[in-house]
mmCIF file with all atom_site columns, C-alpha atoms in Angstrom:
data_model
loop_
_atom_site.group_PDB
_atom_site.id
_atom_site.type_symbol
_atom_site.label_atom_id
_atom_site.label_alt_id
_atom_site.label_comp_id
_atom_site.label_asym_id
_atom_site.label_entity_id
_atom_site.label_seq_id
_atom_site.pdbx_PDB_ins_code
_atom_site.Cartn_x
_atom_site.Cartn_y
_atom_site.Cartn_z
_atom_site.occupancy
_atom_site.B_iso_or_equiv
_atom_site.pdbx_formal_charge
_atom_site.auth_seq_id
_atom_site.auth_comp_id
_atom_site.auth_asym_id
_atom_site.auth_atom_id
_atom_site.pdbx_PDB_model_num
ATOM 1   C CA . MET A 1 1   ? 66.767 -172.915 -38.660 1.00 0.00 ? 1   MET A CA 1
ATOM 2   C CA . SER A 1 2   ? 67.551 -171.003 -41.766 1.00 0.00 ? 2   SER A CA 1
ATOM 3   C CA . SER A 1 3   ? 70.526 -168.809 -42.387 1.00 0.00 ? 3   SER A CA 1
ATOM 4   C CA . SER A 1 4   ? 68.132 -165.845 -42.321 1.00 0.00 ? 4   SER A CA 1
ATOM 5   C CA . ASP A 1 5   ? 67.151 -166.704 -38.729 1.00 0.00 ? 5   ASP A CA 1
ATOM 6   C CA . ASP A 1 6   ? 70.820 -166.977 -37.765 1.00 0.00 ? 6   ASP A CA 1
ATOM 7   C CA . ALA A 1 7   ? 71.552 -163.634 -39.424 1.00 0.00 ? 7   ALA A CA 1
ATOM 8   C CA . ARG A 1 8   ? 68.628 -161.978 -37.615 1.00 0.00 ? 8   ARG A CA 1
ATOM 9   C CA . ARG A 1 9   ? 69.818 -163.302 -34.258 1.00 0.00 ? 9   ARG A CA 1
ATOM 10  C CA . ALA A 1 10  ? 73.317 -162.001 -34.972 1.00 0.00 ? 10  ALA A CA 1
ATOM 11  C CA . ILE A 1 11  ? 71.911 -158.615 -36.030 1.00 0.00 ? 11  ILE A CA 1
ATOM 12  C CA . GLU A 1 12  ? 69.781 -158.390 -32.880 1.00 0.00 ? 12  GLU A CA 1
ATOM 13  C CA . ALA A 1 13  ? 72.744 -159.314 -30.678 1.00 0.00 ? 13  ALA A CA 1
ATOM 14  C CA . ARG A 1 14  ? 74.926 -156.609 -32.250 1.00 0.00 ? 14  ARG A CA 1
ATOM 15  C CA . CYS A 1 15  ? 72.149 -154.034 -31.953 1.00 0.00 ? 15  CYS A CA 1
ATOM 16  C CA . LEU A 1 16  ? 71.489 -154.832 -28.307 1.00 0.00 ? 16  LEU A CA 1
ATOM 17  C CA . ALA A 1 17  ? 75.203 -154.682 -27.507 1.00 0.00 ? 17  ALA A CA 1
ATOM 18  C CA . ALA A 1 18  ? 75.435 -151.255 -29.142 1.00 0.00 ? 18  ALA A CA 1
ATOM 19  C CA . LEU A 1 19  ? 72.223 -149.984 -27.532 1.00 0.00 ? 19  LEU A CA 1
ATOM 20  C CA . GLY A 1 20  ? 73.495 -151.151 -24.159 1.00 0.00 ? 20  GLY A CA 1
ATOM 21  C CA . ARG A 1 21  ? 76.297 -148.599 -24.416 1.00 0.00 ? 21  ARG A CA 1
ATOM 22  C CA . ARG A 1 22  ? 74.336 -145.583 -25.689 1.00 0.00 ? 22  ARG A CA 1
ATOM 23  C CA . GLU A 1 23  ? 71.311 -144.575 -27.752 1.00 0.00 ? 23  GLU A CA 1
ATOM 24  C CA . TYR A 1 24  ? 71.594 -144.984 -31.522 1.00 0.00 ? 24  TYR A CA 1
ATOM 25  C CA . SER A 1 25  ? 69.349 -143.757 -34.299 1.00 0.00 ? 25  SER A CA 1
ATOM 26  C CA . ARG A 1 26  ? 67.863 -146.307 -36.648 1.00 0.00 ? 26  ARG A CA 1
ATOM 27  C CA . ALA A 1 27  ? 70.085 -145.006 -39.466 1.00 0.00 ? 27  ALA A CA 1
ATOM 28  C CA . GLU A 1 28  ? 73.245 -145.359 -37.342 1.00 0.00 ? 28  GLU A CA 1
ATOM 29  C CA . LEU A 1 29  ? 72.401 -148.956 -36.474 1.00 0.00 ? 29  LEU A CA 1
ATOM 30  C CA . ALA A 1 30  ? 71.636 -149.764 -40.112 1.00 0.00 ? 30  ALA A CA 1
ATOM 31  C CA . ALA A 1 31  ? 75.005 -148.313 -41.137 1.00 0.00 ? 31  ALA A CA 1
ATOM 32  C CA . LYS A 1 32  ? 76.798 -150.446 -38.518 1.00 0.00 ? 32  LYS A CA 1
ATOM 33  C CA . LEU A 1 33  ? 75.154 -153.566 -39.950 1.00 0.00 ? 33  LEU A CA 1
ATOM 34  C CA . GLY A 1 34  ? 76.101 -153.086 -43.584 1.00 0.00 ? 34  GLY A CA 1
ATOM 35  C CA . GLU A 1 35  ? 77.494 -156.597 -44.024 1.00 0.00 ? 35  GLU A CA 1
ATOM 36  C CA . PHE A 1 36  ? 74.107 -158.208 -43.288 1.00 0.00 ? 36  PHE A CA 1
ATOM 37  C CA . PRO A 1 37  ? 71.230 -158.515 -45.792 1.00 0.00 ? 37  PRO A CA 1
ATOM 38  C CA . ALA A 1 38  ? 69.225 -155.259 -45.873 1.00 0.00 ? 38  ALA A CA 1
ATOM 39  C CA . GLU A 1 39  ? 65.846 -156.979 -45.469 1.00 0.00 ? 39  GLU A CA 1
ATOM 40  C CA . ASP A 1 40  ? 67.028 -158.800 -42.325 1.00 0.00 ? 40  ASP A CA 1
ATOM 41  C CA . VAL A 1 41  ? 68.433 -155.568 -40.874 1.00 0.00 ? 41  VAL A CA 1
ATOM 42  C CA . ALA A 1 42  ? 65.170 -153.718 -41.572 1.00 0.00 ? 42  ALA A CA 1
ATOM 43  C CA . ALA A 1 43  ? 63.109 -156.481 -39.955 1.00 0.00 ? 43  ALA A CA 1
ATOM 44  C CA . VAL A 1 44  ? 65.235 -156.572 -36.808 1.00 0.00 ? 44  VAL A CA 1
ATOM 45  C CA . LEU A 1 45  ? 65.288 -152.774 -36.488 1.00 0.00 ? 45  LEU A CA 1
ATOM 46  C CA . GLU A 1 46  ? 61.496 -152.709 -36.813 1.00 0.00 ? 46  GLU A CA 1
ATOM 47  C CA . THR A 1 47  ? 61.203 -155.343 -34.065 1.00 0.00 ? 47  THR A CA 1
ATOM 48  C CA . LEU A 1 48  ? 63.527 -153.386 -31.775 1.00 0.00 ? 48  LEU A CA 1
ATOM 49  C CA . ALA A 1 49  ? 61.491 -150.212 -32.339 1.00 0.00 ? 49  ALA A CA 1
ATOM 50  C CA . GLU A 1 50  ? 58.214 -152.044 -31.621 1.00 0.00 ? 50  GLU A CA 1
ATOM 51  C CA . ARG A 1 51  ? 59.642 -153.361 -28.342 1.00 0.00 ? 51  ARG A CA 1
ATOM 52  C CA . GLY A 1 52  ? 60.819 -149.861 -27.408 1.00 0.00 ? 52  GLY A CA 1
ATOM 53  C CA . TRP A 1 53  ? 64.471 -150.861 -27.323 1.00 0.00 ? 53  TRP A CA 1
ATOM 54  C CA . GLN A 1 54  ? 65.405 -148.443 -30.096 1.00 0.00 ? 54  GLN A CA 1
ATOM 55  C CA . SER A 1 55  ? 63.781 -145.051 -30.489 1.00 0.00 ? 55  SER A CA 1
ATOM 56  C CA . ASP A 1 56  ? 64.786 -142.213 -32.770 1.00 0.00 ? 56  ASP A CA 1
ATOM 57  C CA . ALA A 1 57  ? 62.947 -139.772 -30.493 1.00 0.00 ? 57  ALA A CA 1
ATOM 58  C CA . ARG A 1 58  ? 64.877 -140.963 -27.457 1.00 0.00 ? 58  ARG A CA 1
ATOM 59  C CA . PHE A 1 59  ? 68.130 -140.799 -29.439 1.00 0.00 ? 59  PHE A CA 1
ATOM 60  C CA . ALA A 1 60  ? 67.413 -137.217 -30.556 1.00 0.00 ? 60  ALA A CA 1
ATOM 61  C CA . GLU A 1 61  ? 66.645 -136.059 -26.996 1.00 0.00 ? 61  GLU A CA 1
ATOM 62  C CA . SER A 1 62  ? 69.742 -137.801 -25.674 1.00 0.00 ? 62  SER A CA 1
ATOM 63  C CA . TYR A 1 63  ? 71.911 -136.236 -28.381 1.00 0.00 ? 63  TYR A CA 1
ATOM 64  C CA . LEU A 1 64  ? 70.501 -132.796 -27.621 1.00 0.00 ? 64  LEU A CA 1
ATOM 65  C CA . ARG A 1 65  ? 71.223 -133.177 -23.888 1.00 0.00 ? 65  ARG A CA 1
ATOM 66  C CA . GLY A 1 66  ? 74.748 -134.422 -24.572 1.00 0.00 ? 66  GLY A CA 1
ATOM 67  C CA . HIS A 1 67  ? 75.648 -131.484 -26.819 1.00 0.00 ? 67  HIS A CA 1
ATOM 68  C CA . ARG A 1 68  ? 74.475 -128.533 -24.748 1.00 0.00 ? 68  ARG A CA 1
ATOM 69  C CA . GLY A 1 69  ? 77.317 -126.217 -25.761 1.00 0.00 ? 69  GLY A CA 1
ATOM 70  C CA . TYR A 1 70  ? 76.202 -126.072 -29.383 1.00 0.00 ? 70  TYR A CA 1
ATOM 71  C CA . GLY A 1 71  ? 73.537 -124.110 -31.221 1.00 0.00 ? 71  GLY A CA 1
ATOM 72  C CA . ARG A 1 72  ? 70.484 -125.026 -33.213 1.00 0.00 ? 72  ARG A CA 1
ATOM 73  C CA . LEU A 1 73  ? 72.256 -124.958 -36.594 1.00 0.00 ? 73  LEU A CA 1
ATOM 74  C CA . LYS A 1 74  ? 75.021 -127.348 -35.561 1.00 0.00 ? 74  LYS A CA 1
ATOM 75  C CA . ILE A 1 75  ? 72.670 -129.722 -33.733 1.00 0.00 ? 75  ILE A CA 1
ATOM 76  C CA . ARG A 1 76  ? 70.314 -129.761 -36.706 1.00 0.00 ? 76  ARG A CA 1
ATOM 77  C CA . HIS A 1 77  ? 73.155 -130.643 -39.070 1.00 0.00 ? 77  HIS A CA 1
ATOM 78  C CA . GLU A 1 78  ? 74.420 -133.395 -36.753 1.00 0.00 ? 78  GLU A CA 1
ATOM 79  C CA . LEU A 1 79  ? 70.970 -134.946 -36.233 1.00 0.00 ? 79  LEU A CA 1
ATOM 80  C CA . GLU A 1 80  ? 70.258 -134.903 -39.974 1.00 0.00 ? 80  GLU A CA 1
ATOM 81  C CA . ALA A 1 81  ? 73.579 -136.678 -40.554 1.00 0.00 ? 81  ALA A CA 1
ATOM 82  C CA . ARG A 1 82  ? 72.404 -139.348 -38.115 1.00 0.00 ? 82  ARG A CA 1
ATOM 83  C CA . GLY A 1 83  ? 69.110 -139.903 -39.916 1.00 0.00 ? 83  GLY A CA 1
ATOM 84  C CA . ILE A 1 84  ? 66.770 -137.717 -37.842 1.00 0.00 ? 84  ILE A CA 1
ATOM 85  C CA . ARG A 1 85  ? 64.499 -135.694 -40.136 1.00 0.00 ? 85  ARG A CA 1
ATOM 86  C CA . GLY A 1 86  ? 61.050 -134.220 -40.544 1.00 0.00 ? 86  GLY A CA 1
ATOM 87  C CA . GLU A 1 87  ? 58.658 -133.638 -37.678 1.00 0.00 ? 87  GLU A CA 1
ATOM 88  C CA . LEU A 1 88  ? 60.873 -135.411 -35.122 1.00 0.00 ? 88  LEU A CA 1
ATOM 89  C CA . LEU A 1 89  ? 63.759 -133.070 -35.953 1.00 0.00 ? 89  LEU A CA 1
ATOM 90  C CA . ARG A 1 90  ? 61.525 -129.993 -35.665 1.00 0.00 ? 90  ARG A CA 1
ATOM 91  C CA . GLU A 1 91  ? 60.055 -131.127 -32.335 1.00 0.00 ? 91  GLU A CA 1
ATOM 92  C CA . THR A 1 92  ? 63.479 -131.882 -30.892 1.00 0.00 ? 92  THR A CA 1
ATOM 93  C CA . LEU A 1 93  ? 64.939 -128.531 -31.943 1.00 0.00 ? 93  LEU A CA 1
ATOM 94  C CA . ASP A 1 94  ? 61.880 -126.618 -30.748 1.00 0.00 ? 94  ASP A CA 1
ATOM 95  C CA . SER A 1 95  ? 62.155 -128.190 -27.285 1.00 0.00 ? 95  SER A CA 1
ATOM 96  C CA . ALA A 1 96  ? 65.363 -126.287 -26.463 1.00 0.00 ? 96  ALA A CA 1
ATOM 97  C CA . ASP A 1 97  ? 65.866 -122.648 -25.451 1.00 0.00 ? 97  ASP A CA 1
ATOM 98  C CA . TRP A 1 98  ? 68.607 -121.641 -27.887 1.00 0.00 ? 98  TRP A CA 1
ATOM 99  C CA . PHE A 1 99  ? 68.904 -118.068 -26.590 1.00 0.00 ? 99  PHE A CA 1
ATOM 100 C CA . ALA A 1 100 ? 69.611 -119.369 -23.078 1.00 0.00 ? 100 ALA A CA 1
ATOM 101 C CA . ALA A 1 101 ? 72.112 -121.873 -24.482 1.00 0.00 ? 101 ALA A CA 1
ATOM 102 C CA . ALA A 1 102 ? 73.921 -119.093 -26.367 1.00 0.00 ? 102 ALA A CA 1
ATOM 103 C CA . ARG A 1 103 ? 74.048 -116.938 -23.224 1.00 0.00 ? 103 ARG A CA 1
ATOM 104 C CA . GLU A 1 104 ? 75.409 -119.863 -21.203 1.00 0.00 ? 104 GLU A CA 1
ATOM 105 C CA . VAL A 1 105 ? 78.163 -120.658 -23.716 1.00 0.00 ? 105 VAL A CA 1
ATOM 106 C CA . TYR A 1 106 ? 79.102 -117.004 -24.143 1.00 0.00 ? 106 TYR A CA 1
ATOM 107 C CA . GLN A 1 107 ? 79.228 -116.265 -20.407 1.00 0.00 ? 107 GLN A CA 1
ATOM 108 C CA . LYS A 1 108 ? 81.233 -119.401 -19.697 1.00 0.00 ? 108 LYS A CA 1
ATOM 109 C CA . LYS A 1 109 ? 83.869 -118.434 -22.275 1.00 0.00 ? 109 LYS A CA 1
ATOM 110 C CA . TYR A 1 110 ? 83.886 -114.644 -21.819 1.00 0.00 ? 110 TYR A CA 1
ATOM 111 C CA . SER A 1 111 ? 83.477 -112.911 -18.475 1.00 0.00 ? 111 SER A CA 1
ATOM 112 C CA . ALA A 1 112 ? 83.944 -109.309 -19.654 1.00 0.00 ? 112 ALA A CA 1
ATOM 113 C CA . PRO A 1 113 ? 82.437 -107.436 -22.610 1.00 0.00 ? 113 PRO A CA 1
ATOM 114 C CA . ALA A 1 114 ? 84.453 -107.099 -25.807 1.00 0.00 ? 114 ALA A CA 1
ATOM 115 C CA . THR A 1 115 ? 86.367 -103.815 -25.874 1.00 0.00 ? 115 THR A CA 1
ATOM 116 C CA . THR A 1 116 ? 87.394 -103.634 -29.550 1.00 0.00 ? 116 THR A CA 1
ATOM 117 C CA . PRO A 1 117 ? 85.596 -104.381 -32.814 1.00 0.00 ? 117 PRO A CA 1
ATOM 118 C CA . GLN A 1 118 ? 88.195 -107.070 -33.554 1.00 0.00 ? 118 GLN A CA 1
ATOM 119 C CA . GLU A 1 119 ? 87.500 -108.801 -30.250 1.00 0.00 ? 119 GLU A CA 1
ATOM 120 C CA . ARG A 1 120 ? 83.758 -108.565 -30.866 1.00 0.00 ? 120 ARG A CA 1
ATOM 121 C CA . ALA A 1 121 ? 84.165 -110.125 -34.330 1.00 0.00 ? 121 ALA A CA 1
ATOM 122 C CA . LYS A 1 122 ? 86.345 -112.897 -32.903 1.00 0.00 ? 122 LYS A CA 1
ATOM 123 C CA . ARG A 1 123 ? 83.677 -113.729 -30.323 1.00 0.00 ? 123 ARG A CA 1
ATOM 124 C CA . GLN A 1 124 ? 80.946 -113.704 -32.965 1.00 0.00 ? 124 GLN A CA 1
ATOM 125 C CA . ARG A 1 125 ? 82.959 -116.144 -35.102 1.00 0.00 ? 125 ARG A CA 1
ATOM 126 C CA . PHE A 1 126 ? 83.427 -118.455 -32.110 1.00 0.00 ? 126 PHE A CA 1
ATOM 127 C CA . MET A 1 127 ? 79.684 -118.491 -31.429 1.00 0.00 ? 127 MET A CA 1
ATOM 128 C CA . ALA A 1 128 ? 78.821 -118.961 -35.118 1.00 0.00 ? 128 ALA A CA 1
ATOM 129 C CA . GLN A 1 129 ? 81.184 -121.946 -35.298 1.00 0.00 ? 129 GLN A CA 1
ATOM 130 C CA . ARG A 1 130 ? 79.257 -123.409 -32.381 1.00 0.00 ? 130 ARG A CA 1
ATOM 131 C CA . GLY A 1 131 ? 76.093 -123.238 -34.483 1.00 0.00 ? 131 GLY A CA 1
ATOM 132 C CA . PHE A 1 132 ? 74.318 -120.238 -33.009 1.00 0.00 ? 132 PHE A CA 1
ATOM 133 C CA . SER A 1 133 ? 72.334 -117.849 -35.202 1.00 0.00 ? 133 SER A CA 1
ATOM 134 C CA . TYR A 1 134 ? 73.127 -114.149 -35.544 1.00 0.00 ? 134 TYR A CA 1
ATOM 135 C CA . GLU A 1 135 ? 70.155 -113.198 -33.334 1.00 0.00 ? 135 GLU A CA 1
ATOM 136 C CA . GLU A 1 136 ? 71.189 -115.637 -30.598 1.00 0.00 ? 136 GLU A CA 1
ATOM 137 C CA . ILE A 1 137 ? 74.777 -114.352 -30.676 1.00 0.00 ? 137 ILE A CA 1
ATOM 138 C CA . GLN A 1 138 ? 73.706 -110.713 -30.495 1.00 0.00 ? 138 GLN A CA 1
ATOM 139 C CA . GLN A 1 139 ? 71.349 -111.401 -27.613 1.00 0.00 ? 139 GLN A CA 1
ATOM 140 C CA . ALA A 1 140 ? 74.053 -113.300 -25.685 1.00 0.00 ? 140 ALA A CA 1
ATOM 141 C CA . MET A 1 141 ? 76.596 -110.527 -26.216 1.00 0.00 ? 141 MET A CA 1
ATOM 142 C CA . THR A 1 142 ? 74.082 -107.831 -25.216 1.00 0.00 ? 142 THR A CA 1
ATOM 143 C CA . ALA A 1 143 ? 73.065 -109.721 -22.081 1.00 0.00 ? 143 ALA A CA 1
ATOM 144 C CA . THR A 1 144 ? 76.713 -109.988 -21.008 1.00 0.00 ? 144 THR A CA 1
ATOM 145 C CA . GLN A 1 145 ? 77.284 -106.261 -21.591 1.00 0.00 ? 145 GLN A CA 1
ATOM 146 C CA . ASP A 1 146 ? 74.175 -105.403 -19.566 1.00 0.00 ? 146 ASP A CA 1
ATOM 147 C CA . GLU A 1 147 ? 75.394 -107.503 -16.628 1.00 0.00 ? 147 GLU A CA 1
ATOM 148 C CA . ALA A 1 148 ? 78.871 -105.939 -16.649 1.00 0.00 ? 148 ALA A CA 1
#
């Protein structure tokens, strides 16, 4: 047994312990394993992906489900920070109905339409901080006014 084999077993054990608690992206796992040799980490992460024990697609879907109160812009930023990019990021973001999410967040927080321009601006800022686009915010506010 070489020290590389011992390191790979230790890396796999740490990865499996982490993945047993929640989904992790490949980049998150690599960051957690910074004290190990990079080539050993890459080899173990590749093995875990081949076995289906680690999946960036599964992580992205899980993250999206767990952060339902946020908009496309915020989720995109958070997923990019966790190493999800390219086609996988686009597919994940396209799978959600962001207008419905904006309506849900807005209606949960505000039951009555805004009566003053200041109140309207305050509500728009709240929704923008949640990561919703201008169009999504306007549609959510309009839908609430129509129901009132």
